[in-house]
Amino acid sequence: MKKPRVVVVMPAYNAARTLERTYHDIPPGVVDHVILVDDVSRDETVEIARQLGIEVVIHIQNRGYGGNQKTCYLEALRDGADIVVMLHPDYQYDSTRIVELIRPIVAGEYDMMLGSRLKRQPGQRGVPALAGGMPVWKYISNRFLTICENAVLGLNLSEFHTGFRAYNRRLLETVPFLLNSDDFVFDTEMIVQAVQYGFRIGEIAVPTRYFEEASSVNFQRSVVYGLATLNVLRRMMLHRAGLRRYPQFSARLADVISPHHSEAILGERQ
């Protein structure tokens, strides 16, 4: 059986202080290629990435977290990835867990895997994310949103809001992620789309670190993000009920990508 091509993508913005540590924790021999998409950083992120031998794609204007990921996935598909791992370069997530994250995808058990900060490892007590330094208010909002999302989507995940996840190629070639938000709610939209299109989602426990250099959304942005997440669920329910149709939940990537990009990225796989 041919070994799947694994590509790590890093949506980066001012990650100079943490990029090298994140990169060096990636297990050797597992990942075939690393792509960093820089969203107009004001520090040395690009220079450090190039020194590390990482392929760098530079946005000429800031496109936001979701907009950055759109470029990440298009570049990974163009690179021939069979499995794409999205990893924040802020050293908050334990990138040594990439092997465990992609194993169920390689085995054909799941199409999308999430690295959960809230899921306990065997024998572990307490709340892992709180032990890692997650603010209590962030934990409470995370749990509230996750409960709502599980109820609407019929899932039983411990967390929906992780920045460490993996997808198989078929999922990324199918869901019209280019129609998603350019903001942080992009991550939620990807999960909702995966459910809508019948893809299987799993999760593993992943240790996380909260420290000064790690990127974090402040309280005000978190409130905006929470409301946007609930709005995605509202749109999904309206779509399912047939009260309103959203291309975001019915189109395919090939329908919303330019013919030039479709041929270059999707090729004969469509």
Coordinates of C-alpha atoms in Angstrom, one line a residue:
M1 CA 0.0 0.0 0.0
K2 CA 1.4 3.4 -1.0
K3 CA 2.3 5.7 1.9
P4 CA 0.0 8.7 1.9
R5 CA 1.6 12.1 1.3
V6 CA 1.3 14.1 4.5
V7 CA 1.5 17.9 4.3
V8 CA 1.5 20.2 7.3
V9 CA 0.1 23.7 6.8
M10 CA 0.8 26.5 9.2
P11 CA -1.5 29.7 9.1
A12 CA 1.0 32.2 10.5
Y13 CA 0.8 35.7 11.8
N14 CA 3.6 37.1 14.0
A15 CA 4.9 33.6 14.9
A16 CA 8.6 34.4 15.0
R17 CA 9.1 33.6 18.7
T18 CA 7.4 30.2 18.6
L19 CA 7.8 28.9 15.0
E20 CA 11.1 27.1 15.4
R21 CA 10.0 25.2 18.5
T22 CA 6.8 24.1 16.8
Y23 CA 8.6 23.0 13.7
H24 CA 11.3 21.0 15.5
D25 CA 8.6 19.1 17.5
I26 CA 7.2 17.7 14.2
P27 CA 8.1 13.9 14.3
P28 CA 10.8 13.1 11.7
G29 CA 9.9 10.8 8.8
V30 CA 6.1 11.3 9.2
V31 CA 5.5 14.6 7.3
D32 CA 6.5 14.9 3.6
H33 CA 6.2 18.7 3.3
V34 CA 5.5 21.8 5.4
I35 CA 3.9 24.9 4.0
L36 CA 3.6 28.2 6.0
V37 CA 1.2 30.9 4.8
D38 CA 2.2 34.2 6.2
D39 CA -0.6 36.8 6.7
V40 CA 1.5 39.9 6.5
S41 CA 3.4 39.4 9.8
R42 CA 5.2 42.3 11.3
D43 CA 8.0 40.2 12.7
E44 CA 10.6 37.8 11.3
T45 CA 8.2 34.9 10.8
V46 CA 9.0 34.6 7.0
E47 CA 12.8 34.8 7.5
I48 CA 12.8 32.2 10.2
A49 CA 10.6 29.9 8.2
R50 CA 12.9 30.1 5.2
Q51 CA 15.9 29.4 7.4
L52 CA 14.2 26.3 8.6
G53 CA 13.6 25.1 5.0
I54 CA 9.8 25.6 5.2
E55 CA 8.0 26.5 2.0
V56 CA 6.5 30.0 2.5
V57 CA 3.5 31.6 0.8
I58 CA 3.1 35.3 1.5
H59 CA -0.2 37.2 1.4
I60 CA 0.2 40.7 0.1
Q61 CA -2.6 41.9 2.4
N62 CA -4.0 40.4 5.6
R63 CA -6.8 38.0 4.9
G64 CA -7.6 36.9 8.4
Y65 CA -7.4 33.5 10.0
G66 CA -10.0 31.8 7.8
G67 CA -8.6 33.5 4.7
N68 CA -5.2 32.2 5.6
Q69 CA -6.5 28.6 5.9
K70 CA -8.1 28.8 2.5
T71 CA -4.7 29.5 1.0
C72 CA -3.2 26.7 3.1
Y73 CA -5.5 24.1 1.8
L74 CA -5.4 25.1 -1.8
E75 CA -1.6 25.0 -1.6
A76 CA -1.6 21.6 0.1
L77 CA -4.0 20.2 -2.6
R78 CA -1.8 21.6 -5.3
D79 CA 1.2 19.9 -3.6
G80 CA -0.5 16.5 -3.9
A81 CA -1.3 16.0 -0.3
D82 CA -3.3 13.0 0.7
I83 CA -3.6 14.1 4.3
V84 CA -3.4 17.7 5.4
V85 CA -2.5 18.6 9.0
M86 CA -3.3 22.2 10.1
L87 CA -1.0 23.2 12.9
H88 CA -0.8 26.7 14.6
P89 CA 2.8 27.7 14.7
D90 CA 2.4 29.3 18.1
Y91 CA 3.6 26.2 20.1
Q92 CA 0.3 26.0 21.9
Y93 CA -0.4 22.5 20.6
D94 CA 1.9 19.5 20.9
S95 CA 3.0 18.8 17.4
T96 CA 4.7 15.5 18.5
R97 CA 1.1 14.1 18.4
I98 CA 0.8 14.3 14.6
V99 CA 1.4 10.5 14.3
E100 CA -1.6 9.8 16.6
L101 CA -3.7 12.5 14.9
I102 CA -3.4 11.1 11.4
R103 CA -3.3 7.4 12.2
P104 CA -7.2 7.0 12.1
I105 CA -7.2 8.8 8.7
V106 CA -4.5 6.6 7.3
A107 CA -6.4 3.6 8.5
G108 CA -9.6 4.8 6.8
E109 CA -11.6 5.1 10.0
Y110 CA -12.1 8.9 9.9
D111 CA -11.9 11.7 7.3
M112 CA -11.2 14.5 9.8
M113 CA -9.4 14.4 13.1
L114 CA -9.4 17.0 15.9
G115 CA -6.7 17.4 18.5
S116 CA -8.8 18.1 21.6
R117 CA -7.6 20.2 24.5
L118 CA -10.5 19.0 26.7
K119 CA -10.4 15.3 26.1
R120 CA -8.7 13.3 28.9
Q121 CA -5.9 10.8 28.2
P122 CA -6.3 7.4 29.8
G123 CA -5.8 7.7 33.6
Q124 CA -5.8 11.5 33.5
R125 CA -7.8 13.5 36.0
G126 CA -9.2 17.0 35.9
V127 CA -9.5 19.2 32.9
P128 CA -6.4 19.0 30.7
A129 CA -6.8 22.5 29.1
L130 CA -7.2 24.1 32.5
A131 CA -4.0 22.3 33.7
G132 CA -2.3 23.7 30.6
G133 CA -3.3 27.2 31.5
M134 CA -6.5 27.9 29.6
P135 CA -8.4 30.8 31.2
V136 CA -11.5 29.6 33.1
W137 CA -13.8 32.0 31.1
K138 CA -12.4 30.5 27.8
Y139 CA -13.0 27.0 29.1
I140 CA -16.6 27.7 30.0
S141 CA -17.4 29.4 26.7
N142 CA -15.7 26.5 24.9
R143 CA -17.9 23.9 26.7
F144 CA -21.1 25.9 26.1
L145 CA -20.5 26.2 22.4
T146 CA -19.4 22.5 22.1
I147 CA -22.6 21.4 23.8
C148 CA -24.6 23.4 21.4
E149 CA -22.7 22.1 18.4
N150 CA -23.0 18.5 19.5
A151 CA -26.7 18.9 20.0
V152 CA -27.3 20.4 16.5
L153 CA -24.9 18.1 14.6
G154 CA -25.6 14.9 16.5
L155 CA -22.0 14.4 17.5
N156 CA -20.3 13.7 20.9
L157 CA -17.0 15.6 20.6
S158 CA -15.2 17.0 23.6
E159 CA -14.2 20.1 21.7
F160 CA -14.9 21.8 18.3
H161 CA -12.5 24.8 18.6
T162 CA -9.0 23.3 18.4
G163 CA -6.3 24.7 16.1
F164 CA -4.7 21.3 15.6
R165 CA -6.6 19.1 13.1
A166 CA -6.2 16.9 10.1
Y167 CA -8.2 16.2 6.9
N168 CA -8.0 13.7 4.1
R169 CA -7.9 14.9 0.6
R170 CA -11.4 13.8 -0.4
L171 CA -12.9 16.0 2.3
L172 CA -10.9 19.1 1.2
E173 CA -11.8 18.4 -2.5
T174 CA -15.5 18.2 -1.6
V175 CA -16.5 20.9 0.9
P176 CA -16.7 24.4 -0.5
F177 CA -14.4 25.9 2.1
L178 CA -13.8 28.9 -0.2
L179 CA -17.3 30.1 0.7
N180 CA -16.4 30.1 4.4
S181 CA -15.6 33.1 6.6
D182 CA -12.2 34.7 6.6
D183 CA -12.4 35.0 10.4
F184 CA -12.0 32.5 13.2
V185 CA -15.4 30.9 12.7
F186 CA -13.9 29.2 9.6
D187 CA -12.9 26.3 11.8
T188 CA -16.5 25.7 13.0
E189 CA -17.8 26.0 9.4
M190 CA -15.4 23.2 8.3
I191 CA -16.8 20.9 10.9
V192 CA -20.4 21.7 10.1
Q193 CA -19.7 21.1 6.4
A194 CA -17.9 17.8 7.1
V195 CA -21.1 16.6 8.9
Q196 CA -23.4 17.9 6.2
Y197 CA -21.4 16.1 3.5
G198 CA -21.3 12.8 5.4
F199 CA -17.6 12.8 6.5
R200 CA -16.6 11.0 9.7
I201 CA -15.0 13.0 12.5
G202 CA -12.8 11.7 15.3
E203 CA -10.6 13.2 18.0
I204 CA -7.6 12.5 20.2
A205 CA -6.4 14.1 23.3
V206 CA -3.6 16.7 22.8
P207 CA -1.7 18.5 25.5
T208 CA -1.7 22.3 25.1
R209 CA 0.4 25.2 26.5
Y210 CA -0.8 28.7 27.4
F211 CA 2.0 31.2 27.7
E212 CA 2.7 34.8 26.8
E213 CA 4.0 34.1 23.3
A214 CA 1.2 31.7 22.3
S215 CA -1.5 33.4 20.3
S216 CA -4.9 33.8 22.0
V217 CA -8.2 35.4 21.2
N218 CA -9.1 38.1 23.8
F219 CA -12.5 38.2 25.5
Q220 CA -14.1 40.7 23.1
R221 CA -13.1 38.7 20.0
S222 CA -14.2 35.5 21.8
V223 CA -17.7 37.0 22.2
V224 CA -17.8 37.8 18.5
Y225 CA -16.6 34.3 17.7
G226 CA -19.2 32.7 19.9
L227 CA -22.1 34.6 18.3
A228 CA -20.7 33.7 14.8
T229 CA -20.6 30.1 15.8
L230 CA -24.2 30.1 16.9
N231 CA -25.1 31.8 13.7
V232 CA -23.5 29.0 11.7
L233 CA -25.6 26.5 13.6
R234 CA -28.7 28.6 12.9
R235 CA -27.9 28.6 9.1
M236 CA -27.3 24.9 9.2
M237 CA -30.7 24.2 10.8
L238 CA -32.5 26.5 8.3
H239 CA -30.8 24.7 5.5
R240 CA -31.7 21.2 6.8
A241 CA -35.3 22.2 7.3
G242 CA -35.5 23.4 3.7
L243 CA -36.4 26.9 4.8
R244 CA -33.4 28.5 3.2
R245 CA -30.6 27.1 1.0
Y246 CA -27.0 28.0 1.5
P247 CA -24.4 27.1 -1.1
Q248 CA -22.0 26.7 1.7
F249 CA -23.8 23.5 2.7
S250 CA -24.7 22.2 -0.8
A251 CA -22.1 23.2 -3.4
R252 CA -18.8 21.4 -4.0
L253 CA -15.3 22.9 -4.1
A254 CA -15.2 22.4 -7.9
D255 CA -18.3 24.6 -8.2
V256 CA -16.7 27.6 -6.5
I257 CA -13.1 27.4 -7.6
S258 CA -11.9 29.0 -10.9
P259 CA -11.4 26.5 -13.8
H260 CA -7.7 27.3 -13.9
H261 CA -7.3 26.5 -10.2
S262 CA -9.6 23.5 -10.5
E263 CA -7.4 21.9 -13.2
A264 CA -4.2 22.7 -11.4
I265 CA -5.3 21.6 -7.9
L266 CA -8.0 19.0 -8.3
G267 CA -6.9 17.5 -11.7
E268 CA -8.4 14.1 -12.5
R269 CA -9.2 13.4 -8.8
Q270 CA -12.6 15.1 -9.2

